[in-house]
Structure formats: C-alpha cells, structure tokens
PDB file of C-alpha atoms in Angstrom:
ATOM      1  CA  GLY A   1      38.354   1.695  38.634  1.00 55.00           C
ATOM      2  CA  ALA A   2      37.377   5.267  38.123  1.00 58.00           C
ATOM      3  CA  VAL A   3      36.232   6.427  34.527  1.00 87.00           C
ATOM      4  CA  VAL A   4      37.070   9.325  32.174  1.00 91.00           C
ATOM      5  CA  SER A   5      35.118   9.599  29.000  1.00 92.00           C
ATOM      6  CA  GLN A   6      36.668  11.776  26.285  1.00 94.00           C
ATOM      7  CA  HIS A   7      34.897  12.962  23.191  1.00 95.00           C
ATOM      8  CA  PRO A   8      36.084  13.199  20.346  1.00 95.00           C
ATOM      9  CA  SER A   9      39.209  11.343  20.069  1.00 93.00           C
ATOM     10  CA  ARG A  10      40.092  12.913  16.998  1.00 95.00           C
ATOM     11  CA  VAL A  11      38.749  16.280  15.335  1.00 97.00           C
ATOM     12  CA  ILE A  12      40.306  18.117  12.118  1.00 97.00           C
ATOM     13  CA  CYS A  13      38.890  21.911  11.519  1.00 96.00           C
ATOM     14  CA  LYS A  14      39.322  24.345   9.272  1.00 96.00           C
ATOM     15  CA  SER A  15      41.169  27.470  10.574  1.00 97.00           C
ATOM     16  CA  GLY A  16      38.818  30.239  12.576  1.00 97.00           C
ATOM     17  CA  THR A  17      36.424  27.816  13.270  1.00 97.00           C
ATOM     18  CA  SER A  18      35.537  26.635  16.871  1.00 97.00           C
ATOM     19  CA  VAL A  19      35.794  23.191  18.319  1.00 97.00           C
ATOM     20  CA  LYS A  20      34.260  21.397  21.561  1.00 97.00           C
ATOM     21  CA  ILE A  21      35.748  18.609  23.490  1.00 97.00           C
ATOM     22  CA  GLU A  22      33.929  16.883  26.397  1.00 97.00           C
ATOM     23  CA  CYS A  23      34.890  15.285  29.013  1.00 96.00           C
ATOM     24  CA  ARG A  24      32.614  13.063  31.536  1.00 95.00           C
ATOM     25  CA  SER A  25      32.870  11.566  34.373  1.00 92.00           C
ATOM     26  CA  LEU A  26      31.256   8.426  34.152  1.00 91.00           C
ATOM     27  CA  ASP A  27      31.341   6.630  37.574  1.00 84.00           C
ATOM     28  CA  PHE A  28      30.852   9.468  40.158  1.00 81.00           C
ATOM     29  CA  GLN A  29      30.284  13.163  40.576  1.00 85.00           C
ATOM     30  CA  ALA A  30      33.130  15.372  39.926  1.00 86.00           C
ATOM     31  CA  THR A  31      33.306  19.069  41.299  1.00 87.00           C
ATOM     32  CA  THR A  32      36.635  19.494  39.441  1.00 90.00           C
ATOM     33  CA  MET A  33      38.273  18.457  36.359  1.00 92.00           C
ATOM     34  CA  PHE A  34      41.360  19.082  34.850  1.00 93.00           C
ATOM     35  CA  TRP A  35      42.587  20.023  31.234  1.00 96.00           C
ATOM     36  CA  TYR A  36      45.548  19.769  30.186  1.00 95.00           C
ATOM     37  CA  ARG A  37      47.647  20.027  26.656  1.00 95.00           C
ATOM     38  CA  GLN A  38      50.139  18.107  25.335  1.00 91.00           C
ATOM     39  CA  PHE A  39      52.592  19.031  22.415  1.00 81.00           C
ATOM     40  CA  PRO A  40      54.169  16.138  20.545  1.00 74.00           C
ATOM     41  CA  LYS A  41      57.150  14.589  21.802  1.00 70.00           C
ATOM     42  CA  LYS A  42      56.676  17.195  25.160  1.00 73.00           C
ATOM     43  CA  SER A  43      55.623  16.957  28.607  1.00 85.00           C
ATOM     44  CA  LEU A  44      51.531  17.617  29.679  1.00 89.00           C
ATOM     45  CA  MET A  45      50.983  20.925  30.571  1.00 90.00           C
ATOM     46  CA  LEU A  46      47.849  21.653  33.077  1.00 91.00           C
ATOM     47  CA  MET A  47      45.904  24.555  31.095  1.00 94.00           C
ATOM     48  CA  ALA A  48      43.046  25.313  33.623  1.00 94.00           C
ATOM     49  CA  THR A  49      41.237  23.779  36.526  1.00 93.00           C
ATOM     50  CA  SER A  50      37.720  23.484  35.580  1.00 92.00           C
ATOM     51  CA  ASN A  51      34.898  24.294  38.554  1.00 89.00           C
ATOM     52  CA  GLU A  52      31.198  23.048  38.780  1.00 89.00           C
ATOM     53  CA  GLY A  53      28.613  26.095  38.815  1.00 87.00           C
ATOM     54  CA  SER A  54      31.672  28.812  38.653  1.00 88.00           C
ATOM     55  CA  LYS A  55      34.486  29.855  36.477  1.00 91.00           C
ATOM     56  CA  ALA A  56      37.688  27.949  35.424  1.00 93.00           C
ATOM     57  CA  THR A  57      41.045  28.680  37.174  1.00 93.00           C
ATOM     58  CA  TYR A  58      43.424  29.161  33.982  1.00 95.00           C
ATOM     59  CA  GLU A  59      47.085  28.867  33.988  1.00 92.00           C
ATOM     60  CA  GLN A  60      49.327  31.418  33.381  1.00 92.00           C
ATOM     61  CA  GLY A  61      49.937  32.054  30.010  1.00 93.00           C
ATOM     62  CA  VAL A  62      46.701  30.610  28.898  1.00 95.00           C
ATOM     63  CA  GLU A  63      44.125  32.806  27.227  1.00 94.00           C
ATOM     64  CA  LYS A  64      40.907  32.425  28.648  1.00 94.00           C
ATOM     65  CA  ASP A  65      39.001  33.718  25.636  1.00 95.00           C
ATOM     66  CA  LYS A  66      40.499  31.526  23.482  1.00 96.00           C
ATOM     67  CA  PHE A  67      39.974  28.352  25.599  1.00 97.00           C
ATOM     68  CA  LEU A  68      36.686  28.332  27.006  1.00 96.00           C
ATOM     69  CA  ILE A  69      35.695  25.940  29.614  1.00 95.00           C
ATOM     70  CA  ASN A  70      32.505  25.511  30.664  1.00 93.00           C
ATOM     71  CA  HIS A  71      31.428  22.960  33.971  1.00 92.00           C
ATOM     72  CA  ALA A  72      28.243  23.100  33.773  1.00 83.00           C
ATOM     73  CA  SER A  73      27.182  20.009  35.689  1.00 89.00           C
ATOM     74  CA  LEU A  74      28.606  17.452  38.230  1.00 89.00           C
ATOM     75  CA  THR A  75      29.250  14.767  35.337  1.00 92.00           C
ATOM     76  CA  LEU A  76      30.537  17.380  32.452  1.00 94.00           C
ATOM     77  CA  SER A  77      33.564  19.857  31.520  1.00 95.00           C
ATOM     78  CA  THR A  78      33.750  20.804  28.043  1.00 96.00           C
ATOM     79  CA  LEU A  79      36.488  23.058  26.719  1.00 97.00           C
ATOM     80  CA  THR A  80      35.938  24.731  23.541  1.00 97.00           C
ATOM     81  CA  VAL A  81      39.000  25.877  21.522  1.00 97.00           C
ATOM     82  CA  THR A  82      37.652  29.382  19.779  1.00 97.00           C
ATOM     83  CA  SER A  83      38.840  30.564  16.647  1.00 97.00           C
ATOM     84  CA  ALA A  84      41.252  27.663  16.053  1.00 97.00           C
ATOM     85  CA  HIS A  85      44.787  27.981  14.174  1.00 96.00           C
ATOM     86  CA  PRO A  86      47.376  25.752  13.402  1.00 96.00           C
ATOM     87  CA  GLU A  87      48.956  26.337  16.335  1.00 94.00           C
ATOM     88  CA  ASP A  88      46.402  25.160  18.665  1.00 96.00           C
ATOM     89  CA  SER A  89      46.875  21.842  16.927  1.00 95.00           C
ATOM     90  CA  SER A  90      47.662  19.510  19.949  1.00 94.00           C
ATOM     91  CA  PHE A  91      46.872  16.442  22.213  1.00 94.00           C
ATOM     92  CA  TYR A  92      44.255  17.715  24.827  1.00 96.00           C
ATOM     93  CA  ILE A  93      43.423  15.516  27.889  1.00 95.00           C
ATOM     94  CA  CYS A  94      41.184  15.777  30.981  1.00 94.00           C
ATOM     95  CA  SER A  95      41.446  14.258  34.062  1.00 92.00           C
ATOM     96  CA  ARG A  96      39.683  13.883  37.443  1.00 90.00           C
ATOM     97  CA  SER A  97      40.752  13.116  41.023  1.00 82.00           C
ATOM     98  CA  THR A  98      39.899  10.036  42.286  1.00 76.00           C
ATOM     99  CA  GLY A  99      39.596  10.751  45.421  1.00 68.00           C
ATOM    100  CA  ASN A 100      42.424   8.408  46.358  1.00 62.00           C
ATOM    101  CA  TYR A 101      45.165  10.574  46.549  1.00 70.00           C
ATOM    102  CA  GLY A 102      45.272   9.941  42.319  1.00 78.00           C
ATOM    103  CA  TYR A 103      44.217  10.826  39.164  1.00 86.00           C
ATOM    104  CA  THR A 104      42.337   9.546  36.115  1.00 87.00           C
ATOM    105  CA  PHE A 105      42.515  10.904  32.544  1.00 91.00           C
ATOM    106  CA  GLY A 106      40.556  10.826  29.455  1.00 92.00           C
ATOM    107  CA  SER A 107      41.878   8.888  26.338  1.00 90.00           C
ATOM    108  CA  GLY A 108      42.742  12.272  25.242  1.00 93.00           C
ATOM    109  CA  THR A 109      41.621  14.228  21.795  1.00 95.00           C
ATOM    110  CA  ARG A 110      43.719  14.842  18.696  1.00 94.00           C
ATOM    111  CA  LEU A 111      43.286  18.073  17.403  1.00 96.00           C
ATOM    112  CA  THR A 112      44.319  19.416  13.974  1.00 96.00           C
ATOM    113  CA  VAL A 113      43.551  22.684  12.587  1.00 96.00           C
ATOM    114  CA  VAL A 114      44.122  22.839   8.915  1.00 96.00           C
TER     115      VAL A 114
ATOM    116  CA  GLY B   1      60.812  26.725  40.389  1.00 59.00           C
ATOM    117  CA  GLU B   2      58.855  23.486  39.628  1.00 67.00           C
ATOM    118  CA  ASP B   3      60.710  21.036  37.404  1.00 85.00           C
ATOM    119  CA  VAL B   4      60.404  17.054  36.683  1.00 91.00           C
ATOM    120  CA  GLU B   5      63.302  15.803  34.300  1.00 92.00           C
ATOM    121  CA  GLN B   6      63.292  12.272  32.731  1.00 93.00           C
ATOM    122  CA  SER B   7      65.804  10.685  30.117  1.00 89.00           C
ATOM    123  CA  LEU B   8      63.829  10.583  26.815  1.00 91.00           C
ATOM    124  CA  PHE B   9      64.127   7.009  25.769  1.00 95.00           C
ATOM    125  CA  LEU B  10      65.143   3.633  27.048  1.00 97.00           C
ATOM    126  CA  SER B  11      65.645   0.255  25.194  1.00 97.00           C
ATOM    127  CA  VAL B  12      65.463  -3.163  26.670  1.00 97.00           C
ATOM    128  CA  ARG B  13      65.358  -6.573  25.854  1.00 97.00           C
ATOM    129  CA  GLU B  14      62.237  -8.478  26.308  1.00 97.00           C
ATOM    130  CA  GLY B  15      62.904 -10.379  29.507  1.00 97.00           C
ATOM    131  CA  ASP B  16      65.047  -8.070  31.008  1.00 97.00           C
ATOM    132  CA  SER B  17      64.276  -5.304  33.874  1.00 97.00           C
ATOM    133  CA  SER B  18      63.504  -1.656  33.042  1.00 97.00           C
ATOM    134  CA  VAL B  19      64.575   1.111  35.112  1.00 97.00           C
ATOM    135  CA  ILE B  20      63.238   4.715  34.348  1.00 98.00           C
ATOM    136  CA  ASN B  21      64.413   7.881  36.473  1.00 97.00           C
ATOM    137  CA  CYS B  22      63.242  11.160  37.270  1.00 96.00           C
ATOM    138  CA  THR B  23      64.338  13.870  39.417  1.00 95.00           C
ATOM    139  CA  TYR B  24      62.479  16.841  40.540  1.00 91.00           C
ATOM    140  CA  THR B  25      62.831  20.257  41.990  1.00 87.00           C
ATOM    141  CA  ASP B  26      60.126  20.989  44.456  1.00 81.00           C
ATOM    142  CA  SER B  27      60.130  19.625  47.688  1.00 77.00           C
ATOM    143  CA  SER B  28      57.132  20.122  49.090  1.00 77.00           C
ATOM    144  CA  SER B  29      55.824  17.281  46.781  1.00 76.00           C
ATOM    145  CA  THR B  30      53.128  15.099  48.417  1.00 81.00           C
ATOM    146  CA  TYR B  31      52.660  12.561  46.228  1.00 87.00           C
ATOM    147  CA  LEU B  32      54.811  10.983  43.201  1.00 91.00           C
ATOM    148  CA  TYR B  33      53.169   9.237  40.379  1.00 93.00           C
ATOM    149  CA  TRP B  34      53.987   7.155  37.401  1.00 95.00           C
ATOM    150  CA  TYR B  35      51.734   7.128  34.329  1.00 94.00           C
ATOM    151  CA  LYS B  36      51.994   5.364  31.213  1.00 95.00           C
ATOM    152  CA  GLN B  37      50.809   6.666  27.917  1.00 92.00           C
ATOM    153  CA  GLU B  38      50.336   4.098  24.893  1.00 91.00           C
ATOM    154  CA  PRO B  39      50.267   5.876  21.256  1.00 84.00           C
ATOM    155  CA  GLY B  40      47.266   7.865  20.578  1.00 79.00           C
ATOM    156  CA  ALA B  41      45.761   7.206  24.063  1.00 83.00           C
ATOM    157  CA  GLY B  42      45.243   8.770  27.701  1.00 85.00           C
ATOM    158  CA  LEU B  43      47.445   8.389  30.474  1.00 89.00           C
ATOM    159  CA  GLN B  44      46.961   5.316  32.587  1.00 90.00           C
ATOM    160  CA  LEU B  45      47.884   5.624  36.390  1.00 89.00           C
ATOM    161  CA  LEU B  46      50.807   2.829  36.897  1.00 93.00           C
ATOM    162  CA  THR B  47      51.319   3.714  40.571  1.00 92.00           C
ATOM    163  CA  TYR B  48      52.133   6.336  43.284  1.00 90.00           C
ATOM    164  CA  ILE B  49      54.115   6.972  46.109  1.00 92.00           C
ATOM    165  CA  PHE B  50      53.789   9.096  49.116  1.00 89.00           C
ATOM    166  CA  SER B  51      56.521  11.309  50.035  1.00 86.00           C
ATOM    167  CA  ASN B  52      57.139   9.929  53.095  1.00 87.00           C
ATOM    168  CA  MET B  53      57.817   6.420  51.721  1.00 89.00           C
ATOM    169  CA  ASP B  54      61.118   5.139  50.419  1.00 92.00           C
ATOM    170  CA  MET B  55      59.910   2.296  48.125  1.00 95.00           C
ATOM    171  CA  LYS B  56      56.486   0.675  47.060  1.00 94.00           C
ATOM    172  CA  GLN B  57      56.091  -2.401  45.250  1.00 95.00           C
ATOM    173  CA  ASP B  58      53.303  -3.880  43.037  1.00 91.00           C
ATOM    174  CA  GLN B  59      53.700  -6.943  41.198  1.00 94.00           C
ATOM    175  CA  ARG B  60      56.097  -6.039  38.280  1.00 96.00           C
ATOM    176  CA  LEU B  61      56.794  -2.599  39.372  1.00 96.00           C
ATOM    177  CA  THR B  62      58.934  -1.031  42.179  1.00 97.00           C
ATOM    178  CA  VAL B  63      58.935   2.364  42.811  1.00 97.00           C
ATOM    179  CA  LEU B  64      62.171   3.986  44.675  1.00 97.00           C
ATOM    180  CA  LEU B  65      62.127   7.283  46.269  1.00 95.00           C
ATOM    181  CA  ASN B  66      64.770   9.300  47.380  1.00 94.00           C
ATOM    182  CA  LYS B  67      63.465  12.467  48.899  1.00 91.00           C
ATOM    183  CA  LYS B  68      67.247  13.676  49.742  1.00 91.00           C
ATOM    184  CA  ASP B  69      68.266  13.627  46.531  1.00 92.00           C
ATOM    185  CA  LYS B  70      64.801  14.386  44.882  1.00 92.00           C
ATOM    186  CA  HIS B  71      65.267  11.058  42.668  1.00 95.00           C
ATOM    187  CA  LEU B  72      62.505   8.927  41.836  1.00 95.00           C
ATOM    188  CA  SER B  73      62.526   5.463  39.976  1.00 97.00           C
ATOM    189  CA  LEU B  74      60.391   3.212  38.137  1.00 98.00           C
ATOM    190  CA  ARG B  75      61.833  -0.572  37.895  1.00 98.00           C
ATOM    191  CA  ILE B  76      59.787  -2.880  35.650  1.00 97.00           C
ATOM    192  CA  ALA B  77      60.779  -6.383  36.337  1.00 97.00           C
ATOM    193  CA  ASP B  78      60.531  -8.928  33.281  1.00 97.00           C
ATOM    194  CA  THR B  79      59.868  -6.697  30.606  1.00 98.00           C
ATOM    195  CA  GLN B  80      57.275  -7.652  28.267  1.00 97.00           C
ATOM    196  CA  THR B  81      56.682  -5.928  24.411  1.00 95.00           C
ATOM    197  CA  GLY B  82      53.314  -4.728  25.924  1.00 94.00           C
ATOM    198  CA  ASP B  83      55.255  -2.713  28.372  1.00 96.00           C
ATOM    199  CA  SER B  84      56.613  -0.607  25.524  1.00 96.00           C
ATOM    200  CA  ALA B  85      54.844   3.072  25.897  1.00 96.00           C
ATOM    201  CA  ILE B  86      55.704   6.316  27.367  1.00 95.00           C
ATOM    202  CA  TYR B  87      56.312   6.808  31.086  1.00 96.00           C
ATOM    203  CA  PHE B  88      55.431  10.018  32.610  1.00 95.00           C
ATOM    204  CA  CYS B  89      56.750  10.833  36.331  1.00 95.00           C
ATOM    205  CA  ALA B  90      54.682  13.508  37.935  1.00 92.00           C
ATOM    206  CA  GLU B  91      54.720  15.421  41.272  1.00 89.00           C
ATOM    207  CA  SER B  92      51.537  16.871  43.029  1.00 85.00           C
ATOM    208  CA  LEU B  93      52.435  20.086  45.104  1.00 73.00           C
ATOM    209  CA  SER B  94      50.950  20.644  48.640  1.00 63.00           C
ATOM    210  CA  GLY B  95      47.478  21.435  49.199  1.00 60.00           C
ATOM    211  CA  ASN B  96      46.485  18.942  46.515  1.00 54.00           C
ATOM    212  CA  THR B  97      45.490  21.469  44.185  1.00 63.00           C
ATOM    213  CA  GLY B  98      44.999  18.770  41.488  1.00 67.00           C
ATOM    214  CA  LYS B  99      48.205  19.977  39.422  1.00 76.00           C
ATOM    215  CA  LEU B 100      50.423  17.691  38.640  1.00 86.00           C
ATOM    216  CA  ILE B 101      53.745  18.838  37.119  1.00 88.00           C
ATOM    217  CA  PHE B 102      55.017  16.129  34.541  1.00 91.00           C
ATOM    218  CA  GLY B 103      58.242  15.173  33.177  1.00 93.00           C
ATOM    219  CA  GLN B 104      58.630  14.940  29.564  1.00 91.00           C
ATOM    220  CA  GLY B 105      58.434  11.182  29.447  1.00 93.00           C
ATOM    221  CA  THR B 106      60.584   8.395  28.485  1.00 96.00           C
ATOM    222  CA  THR B 107      60.017   6.421  25.435  1.00 95.00           C
ATOM    223  CA  LEU B 108      60.584   2.478  26.459  1.00 97.00           C
ATOM    224  CA  GLN B 109      61.259   0.414  23.562  1.00 97.00           C
ATOM    225  CA  VAL B 110      61.333  -3.431  24.169  1.00 97.00           C
ATOM    226  CA  LYS B 111      62.604  -5.858  22.061  1.00 95.00           C
ATOM    227  CA  PRO B 112      61.642  -9.047  21.238  1.00 91.00           C
TER     228      PRO B 112
END
C-alpha cells in the first residue's frame, strides 16, 4: 500500500527555536502533499497544501511566515515551525493522495514547545 | 459552511457490534471516509464510500450513507479489543482539492 514516512515522530524544543518536520512519499512521486494539525481531543485541521516546485497554499488563519512549507522534490515536503511558542505544541500530520480517491497519512509528529 | 459532527465516545463489549455515527453539512461531498487512529499514531484509512452509494461492506466493516439526511455510519461487527481507537469520519469536497473535513473523532472503547 501507499507509504508516507514522517520524521521526527516526537520533538521537544525551546521557545523561540525552529523545528523542521519531514514528510516523504516512499512509493511514488507526489506533486501535492497536505499538512494537518491536530489539537488534543480535537479534529484535524488542514493547514496548507504543499505544491512541488511552487508556493504552498495556506488555509485561512494559518500564518505563512510561521509555518514554512517547502516541497523541493517529488518525494519530500517539509514543514518548519519558526520561532516556536508553547501554543504551537500540537500533533502535526502530513498526507498524500493515493490517486484512488483516498489519502494516506504519515505517522505524525508530536511537537512540544517548552 | 462545512461541518462534520460525531459523538465523542462509544463503549462496547468484545464480540458486540459497534456503530459510530457521523453527520455532515456539505451536500457537495464526493467521498466520505472512515479513518482509525491509535494512540500517538497517524491515521489509517479503513474504508471510504462514494457519495452516490448507499452502502459498502468490507469484511467486518459496513458503511451506510443516507445522503438525504447527510448521515454516515460505520458498523464494526464482532468488535475486538484491537479495535479500540479513535475513529474519524471525513468528507472530501467536490473538485478533489485534497482538503478533507474531519469530524472530532469518536473514541471507541472495547471492554473484554
């Protein structure tokens, strides 16, 4: 089946630092990938759509300068949380279309900002 | 606007059937999905149904769609302890933009 690898699975960082999360499509190329954020006991909210070779499309209310997305190759999209604050602590998950009307998700990254 | 609602918690005994319900508001949904999330893990696609279908069965899973009432349900037959997880329903909107609207998730607790 489709495989999406996300790294790291857990990260703890200090306030004010930046954290990069990687999302890799291991089985086939992905021109588009999606980044979601999940709050505790809440649903997943789409943050942005990552487009290979062009700018990401951000959802309303998501700060572009805060959550930098880079999709430099057909197999890798990265999300960088810049100048992280405790309120950025969350579970971040990437996904990719399977091309068969479904979406495959990575295993997620638990970010804790202290 | 787009909204997907689920009950938050369901507890069943092992061997019983579980029924998780979901309602949605956007009538332009093309596909509706059920995902399973185990603690600390990503989402695993369980099944999906196209919006012009009423029912889909896949082994122990049965999905029912009432498009008129915008109601989706997932039935798990012979529920096992390994089925304990959070179950999310999600809809994708017309245009296949990749944006999924998720419900809040239903925590299924299976008691031995």
